[in-house]
mmCIF file of C-alpha atoms in Angstrom:
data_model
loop_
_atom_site.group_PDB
_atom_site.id
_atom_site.type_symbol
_atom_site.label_atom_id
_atom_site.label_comp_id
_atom_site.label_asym_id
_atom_site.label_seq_id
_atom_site.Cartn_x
_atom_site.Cartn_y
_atom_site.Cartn_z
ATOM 1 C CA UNK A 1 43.232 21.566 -17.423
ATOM 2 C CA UNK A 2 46.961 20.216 -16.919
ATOM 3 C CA UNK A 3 46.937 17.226 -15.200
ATOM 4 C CA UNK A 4 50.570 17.992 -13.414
ATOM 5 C CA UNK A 5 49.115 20.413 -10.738
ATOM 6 C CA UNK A 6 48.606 18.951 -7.309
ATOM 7 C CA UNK A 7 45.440 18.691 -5.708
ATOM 8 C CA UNK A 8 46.280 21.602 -3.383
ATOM 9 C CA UNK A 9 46.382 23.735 -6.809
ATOM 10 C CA UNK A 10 42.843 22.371 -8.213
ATOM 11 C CA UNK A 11 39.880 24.950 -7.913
ATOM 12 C CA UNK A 12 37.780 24.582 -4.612
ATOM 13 C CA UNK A 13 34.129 25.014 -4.253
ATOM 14 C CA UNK A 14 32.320 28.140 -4.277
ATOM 15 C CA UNK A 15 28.589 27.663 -2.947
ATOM 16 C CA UNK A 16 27.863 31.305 -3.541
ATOM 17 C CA UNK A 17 28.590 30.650 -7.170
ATOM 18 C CA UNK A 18 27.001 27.056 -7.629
ATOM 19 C CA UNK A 19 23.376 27.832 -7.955
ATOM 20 C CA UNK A 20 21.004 30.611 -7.061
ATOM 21 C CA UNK A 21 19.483 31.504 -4.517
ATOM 22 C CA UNK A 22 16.187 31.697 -3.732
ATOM 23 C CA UNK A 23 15.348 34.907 -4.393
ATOM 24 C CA UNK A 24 15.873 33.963 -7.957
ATOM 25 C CA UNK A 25 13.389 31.057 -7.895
ATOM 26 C CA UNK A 26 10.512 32.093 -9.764
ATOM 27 C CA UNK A 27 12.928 33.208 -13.212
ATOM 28 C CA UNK A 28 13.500 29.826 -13.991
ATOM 29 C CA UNK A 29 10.520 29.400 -16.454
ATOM 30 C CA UNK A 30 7.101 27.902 -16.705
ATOM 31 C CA UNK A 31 6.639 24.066 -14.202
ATOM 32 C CA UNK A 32 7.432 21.056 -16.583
ATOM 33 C CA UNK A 33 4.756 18.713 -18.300
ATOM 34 C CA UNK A 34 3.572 16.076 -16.276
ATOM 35 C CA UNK A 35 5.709 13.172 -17.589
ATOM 36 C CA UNK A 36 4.050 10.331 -19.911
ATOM 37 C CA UNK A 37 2.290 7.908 -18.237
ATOM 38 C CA UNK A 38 1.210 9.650 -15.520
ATOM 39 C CA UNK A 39 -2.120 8.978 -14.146
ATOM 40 C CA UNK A 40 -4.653 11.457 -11.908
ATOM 41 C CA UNK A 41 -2.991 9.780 -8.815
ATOM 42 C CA UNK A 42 0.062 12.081 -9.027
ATOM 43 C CA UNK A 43 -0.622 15.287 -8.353
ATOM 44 C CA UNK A 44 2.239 18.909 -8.682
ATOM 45 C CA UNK A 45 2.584 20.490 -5.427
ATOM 46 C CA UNK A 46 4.486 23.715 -6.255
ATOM 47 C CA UNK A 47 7.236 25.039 -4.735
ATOM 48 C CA UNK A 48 8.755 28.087 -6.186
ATOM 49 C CA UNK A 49 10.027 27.536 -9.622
ATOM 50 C CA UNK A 50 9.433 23.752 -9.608
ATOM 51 C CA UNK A 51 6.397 21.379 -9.966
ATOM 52 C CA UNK A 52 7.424 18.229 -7.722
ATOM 53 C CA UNK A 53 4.615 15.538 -8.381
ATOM 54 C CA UNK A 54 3.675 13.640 -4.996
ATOM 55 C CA UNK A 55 1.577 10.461 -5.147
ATOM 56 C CA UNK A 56 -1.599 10.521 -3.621
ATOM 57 C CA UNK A 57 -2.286 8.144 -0.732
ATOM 58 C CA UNK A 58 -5.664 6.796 -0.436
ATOM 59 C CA UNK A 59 -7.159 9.298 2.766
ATOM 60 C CA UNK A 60 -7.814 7.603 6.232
ATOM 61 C CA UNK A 61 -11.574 8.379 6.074
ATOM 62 C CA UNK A 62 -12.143 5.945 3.297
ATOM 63 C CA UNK A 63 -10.600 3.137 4.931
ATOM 64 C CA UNK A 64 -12.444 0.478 6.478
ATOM 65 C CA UNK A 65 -11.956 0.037 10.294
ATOM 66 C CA UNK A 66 -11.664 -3.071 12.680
ATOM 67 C CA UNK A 67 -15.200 -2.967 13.176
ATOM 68 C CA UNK A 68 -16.300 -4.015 9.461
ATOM 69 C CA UNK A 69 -13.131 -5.936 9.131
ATOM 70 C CA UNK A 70 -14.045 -8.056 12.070
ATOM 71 C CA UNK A 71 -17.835 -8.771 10.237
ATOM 72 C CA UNK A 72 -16.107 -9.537 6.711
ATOM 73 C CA UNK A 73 -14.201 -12.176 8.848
ATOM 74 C CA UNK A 74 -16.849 -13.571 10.605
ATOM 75 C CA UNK A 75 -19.070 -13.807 7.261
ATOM 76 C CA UNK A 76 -15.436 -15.633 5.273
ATOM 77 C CA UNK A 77 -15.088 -18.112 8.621
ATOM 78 C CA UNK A 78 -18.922 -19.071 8.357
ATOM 79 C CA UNK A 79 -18.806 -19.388 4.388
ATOM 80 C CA UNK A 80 -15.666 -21.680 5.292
ATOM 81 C CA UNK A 81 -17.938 -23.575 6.978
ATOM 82 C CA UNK A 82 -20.648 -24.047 5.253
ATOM 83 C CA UNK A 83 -19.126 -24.778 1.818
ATOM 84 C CA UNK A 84 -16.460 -27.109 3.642
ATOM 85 C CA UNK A 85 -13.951 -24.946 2.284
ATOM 86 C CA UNK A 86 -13.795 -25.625 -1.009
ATOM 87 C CA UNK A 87 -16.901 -23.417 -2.154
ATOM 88 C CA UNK A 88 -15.173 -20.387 -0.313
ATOM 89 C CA UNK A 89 -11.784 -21.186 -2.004
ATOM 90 C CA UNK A 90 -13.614 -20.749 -5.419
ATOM 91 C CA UNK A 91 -15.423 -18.322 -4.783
ATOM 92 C CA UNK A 92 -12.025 -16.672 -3.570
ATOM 93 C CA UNK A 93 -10.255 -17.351 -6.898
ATOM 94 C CA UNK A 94 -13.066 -15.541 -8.566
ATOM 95 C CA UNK A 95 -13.763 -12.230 -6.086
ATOM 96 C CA UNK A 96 -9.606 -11.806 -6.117
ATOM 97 C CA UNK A 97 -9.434 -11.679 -9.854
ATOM 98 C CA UNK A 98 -13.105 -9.652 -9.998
ATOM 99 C CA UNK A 99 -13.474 -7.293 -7.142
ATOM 100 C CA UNK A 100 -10.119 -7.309 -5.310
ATOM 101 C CA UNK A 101 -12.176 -8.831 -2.209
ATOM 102 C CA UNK A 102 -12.476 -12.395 -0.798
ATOM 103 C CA UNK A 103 -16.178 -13.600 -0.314
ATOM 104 C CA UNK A 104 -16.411 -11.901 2.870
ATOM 105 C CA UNK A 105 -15.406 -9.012 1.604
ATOM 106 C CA UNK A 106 -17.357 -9.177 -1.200
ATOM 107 C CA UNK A 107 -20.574 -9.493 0.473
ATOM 108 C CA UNK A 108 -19.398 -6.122 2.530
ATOM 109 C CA UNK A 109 -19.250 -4.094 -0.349
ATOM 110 C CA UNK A 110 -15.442 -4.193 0.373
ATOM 111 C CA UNK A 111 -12.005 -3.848 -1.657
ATOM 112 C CA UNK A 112 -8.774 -4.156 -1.138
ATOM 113 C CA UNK A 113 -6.780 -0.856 -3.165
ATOM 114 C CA UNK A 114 -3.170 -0.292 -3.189
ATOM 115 C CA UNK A 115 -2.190 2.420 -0.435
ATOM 116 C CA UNK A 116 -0.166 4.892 -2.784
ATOM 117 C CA UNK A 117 -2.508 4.688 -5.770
ATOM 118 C CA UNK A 118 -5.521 3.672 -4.815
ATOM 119 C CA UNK A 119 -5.645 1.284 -7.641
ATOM 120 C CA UNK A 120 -7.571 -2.066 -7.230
ATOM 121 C CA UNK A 121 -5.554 -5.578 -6.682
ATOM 122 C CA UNK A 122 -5.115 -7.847 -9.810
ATOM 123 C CA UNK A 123 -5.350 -11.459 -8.844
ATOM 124 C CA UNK A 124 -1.203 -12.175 -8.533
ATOM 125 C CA UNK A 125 -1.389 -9.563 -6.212
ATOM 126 C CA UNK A 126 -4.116 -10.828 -4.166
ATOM 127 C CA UNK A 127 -2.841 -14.676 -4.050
ATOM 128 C CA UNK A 128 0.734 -12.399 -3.029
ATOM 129 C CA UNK A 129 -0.929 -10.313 -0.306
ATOM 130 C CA UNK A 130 -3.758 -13.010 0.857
ATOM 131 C CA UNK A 131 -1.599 -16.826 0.466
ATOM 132 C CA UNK A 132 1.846 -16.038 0.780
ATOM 133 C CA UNK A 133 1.916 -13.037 2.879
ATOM 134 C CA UNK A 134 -0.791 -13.706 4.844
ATOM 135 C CA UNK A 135 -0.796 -17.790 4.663
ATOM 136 C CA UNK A 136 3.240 -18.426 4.809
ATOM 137 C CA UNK A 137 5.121 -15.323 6.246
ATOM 138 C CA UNK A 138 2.568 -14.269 8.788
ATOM 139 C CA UNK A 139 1.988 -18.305 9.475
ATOM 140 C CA UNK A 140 5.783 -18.418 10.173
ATOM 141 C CA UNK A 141 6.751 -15.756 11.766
ATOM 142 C CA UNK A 142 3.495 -16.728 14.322
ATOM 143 C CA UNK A 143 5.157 -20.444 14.691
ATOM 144 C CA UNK A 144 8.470 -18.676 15.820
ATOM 145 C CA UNK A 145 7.530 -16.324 17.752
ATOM 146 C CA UNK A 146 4.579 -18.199 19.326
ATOM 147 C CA UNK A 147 1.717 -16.253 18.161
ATOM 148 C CA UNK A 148 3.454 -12.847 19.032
ATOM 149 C CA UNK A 149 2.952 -11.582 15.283
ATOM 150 C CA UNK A 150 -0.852 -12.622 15.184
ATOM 151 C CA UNK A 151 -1.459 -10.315 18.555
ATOM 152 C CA UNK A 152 0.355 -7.642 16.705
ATOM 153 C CA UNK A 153 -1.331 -8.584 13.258
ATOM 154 C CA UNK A 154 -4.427 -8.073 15.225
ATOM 155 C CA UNK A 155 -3.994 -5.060 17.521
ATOM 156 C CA UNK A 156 -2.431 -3.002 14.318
ATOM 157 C CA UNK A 157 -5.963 -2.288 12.827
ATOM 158 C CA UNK A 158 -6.742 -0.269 15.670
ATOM 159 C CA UNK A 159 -3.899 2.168 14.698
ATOM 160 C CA UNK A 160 -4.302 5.392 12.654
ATOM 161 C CA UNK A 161 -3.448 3.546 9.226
ATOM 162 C CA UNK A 162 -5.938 1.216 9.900
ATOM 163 C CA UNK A 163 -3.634 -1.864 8.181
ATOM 164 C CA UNK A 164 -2.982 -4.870 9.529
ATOM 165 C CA UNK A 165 0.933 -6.397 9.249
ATOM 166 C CA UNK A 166 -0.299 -8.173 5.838
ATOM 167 C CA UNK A 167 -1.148 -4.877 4.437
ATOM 168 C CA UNK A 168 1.300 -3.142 5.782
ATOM 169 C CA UNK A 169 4.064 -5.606 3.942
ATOM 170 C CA UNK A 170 1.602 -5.711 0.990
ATOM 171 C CA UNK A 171 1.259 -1.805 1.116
ATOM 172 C CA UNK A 172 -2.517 -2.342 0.803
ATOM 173 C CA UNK A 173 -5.218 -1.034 2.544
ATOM 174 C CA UNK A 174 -9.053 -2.242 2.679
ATOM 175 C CA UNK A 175 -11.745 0.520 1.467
ATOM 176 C CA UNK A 176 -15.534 0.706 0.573
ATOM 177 C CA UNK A 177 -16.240 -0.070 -2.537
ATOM 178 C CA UNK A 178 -17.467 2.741 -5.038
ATOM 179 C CA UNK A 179 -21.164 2.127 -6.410
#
């Protein structure tokens, strides 16, 4: 290509020519491998010609509502109680690591799974999701705007995702817990 011409003089675009058209879809050979690493939580949806792998989210009907929520909360406040709080905080630091569950939880036959995969919580991610998103952040932003974000943390679990604002920024949701 000479690099004198002007850019009045370079080829233009041709969408006709680009790439074909649908019609010619299905010649373009067998769907690829699913790629290494990939897990049973991706699964191909085909389109014609191409395998595009979607993550599964965990379904709405395996979430847990307000309802049992509510009774997991009641059961953590009165093991706060009773153990003075320092029985329930150990207890924590060994159902987070464990079952992806705090006490409550536990005792509900509850976990808390990520939303995309479905996988189960390591511990970092429940001290993430339970102490600093749901102790600091949601503890802030509640100071500021004067208990605003707790109504809303609170009325969110009634919605169709059935998350409240901590999951939601955690991209967690809470489910029963297989057998």
């Amino acid at each position: 290509m000479n690099m004198d011409k002007t850019s009045a003089e370079a080829p233009t675009y041709n969408a006709a020519q680009a790439a074909p058209g649908p019609a010619q879809a299905p010649g373009f050979g067998p769907a690829p491998a699913v790629p290494a690493g990939v897990t049973g939580a991706v699964a191909p949806v085909l389109a014609p010609g191409y395998a595009v792998y979607v993550a599964q989210t965990v379904p709405k009907e395996v979430r847990v509502g307000a309802g049992t929520r509510f009774v997991a909360y009641l059961l953590n406040l009165l093991l706060v109680v009773v153990t003075l709080g320092i029985g329930w905080l150990v207890w924590a630091m060994v159902t987070w690591s464990t079952d992806a569950a705090n006490p409550g939880q536990k005792l509900m036959g509850l976990s808390v799974v990520k939303k995309d995969t479905g996988a189960r919580l390591t511990w970092g991610d429940m001290l993430v999701r339970n102490f600093l998103l749901g102790g600091v952040v949601l503890g802030f932003l509640s100071g500021i705007t004067l208990t605003i974000v707790a109504w809303v943390n609170l009325f969110k679990i009634f919605g169709s995702e059935k998350q409240t604002l901590v999951d939601s920024m955690a991209g967690t949701v809470v489910v029963r817990r297989a057998a």
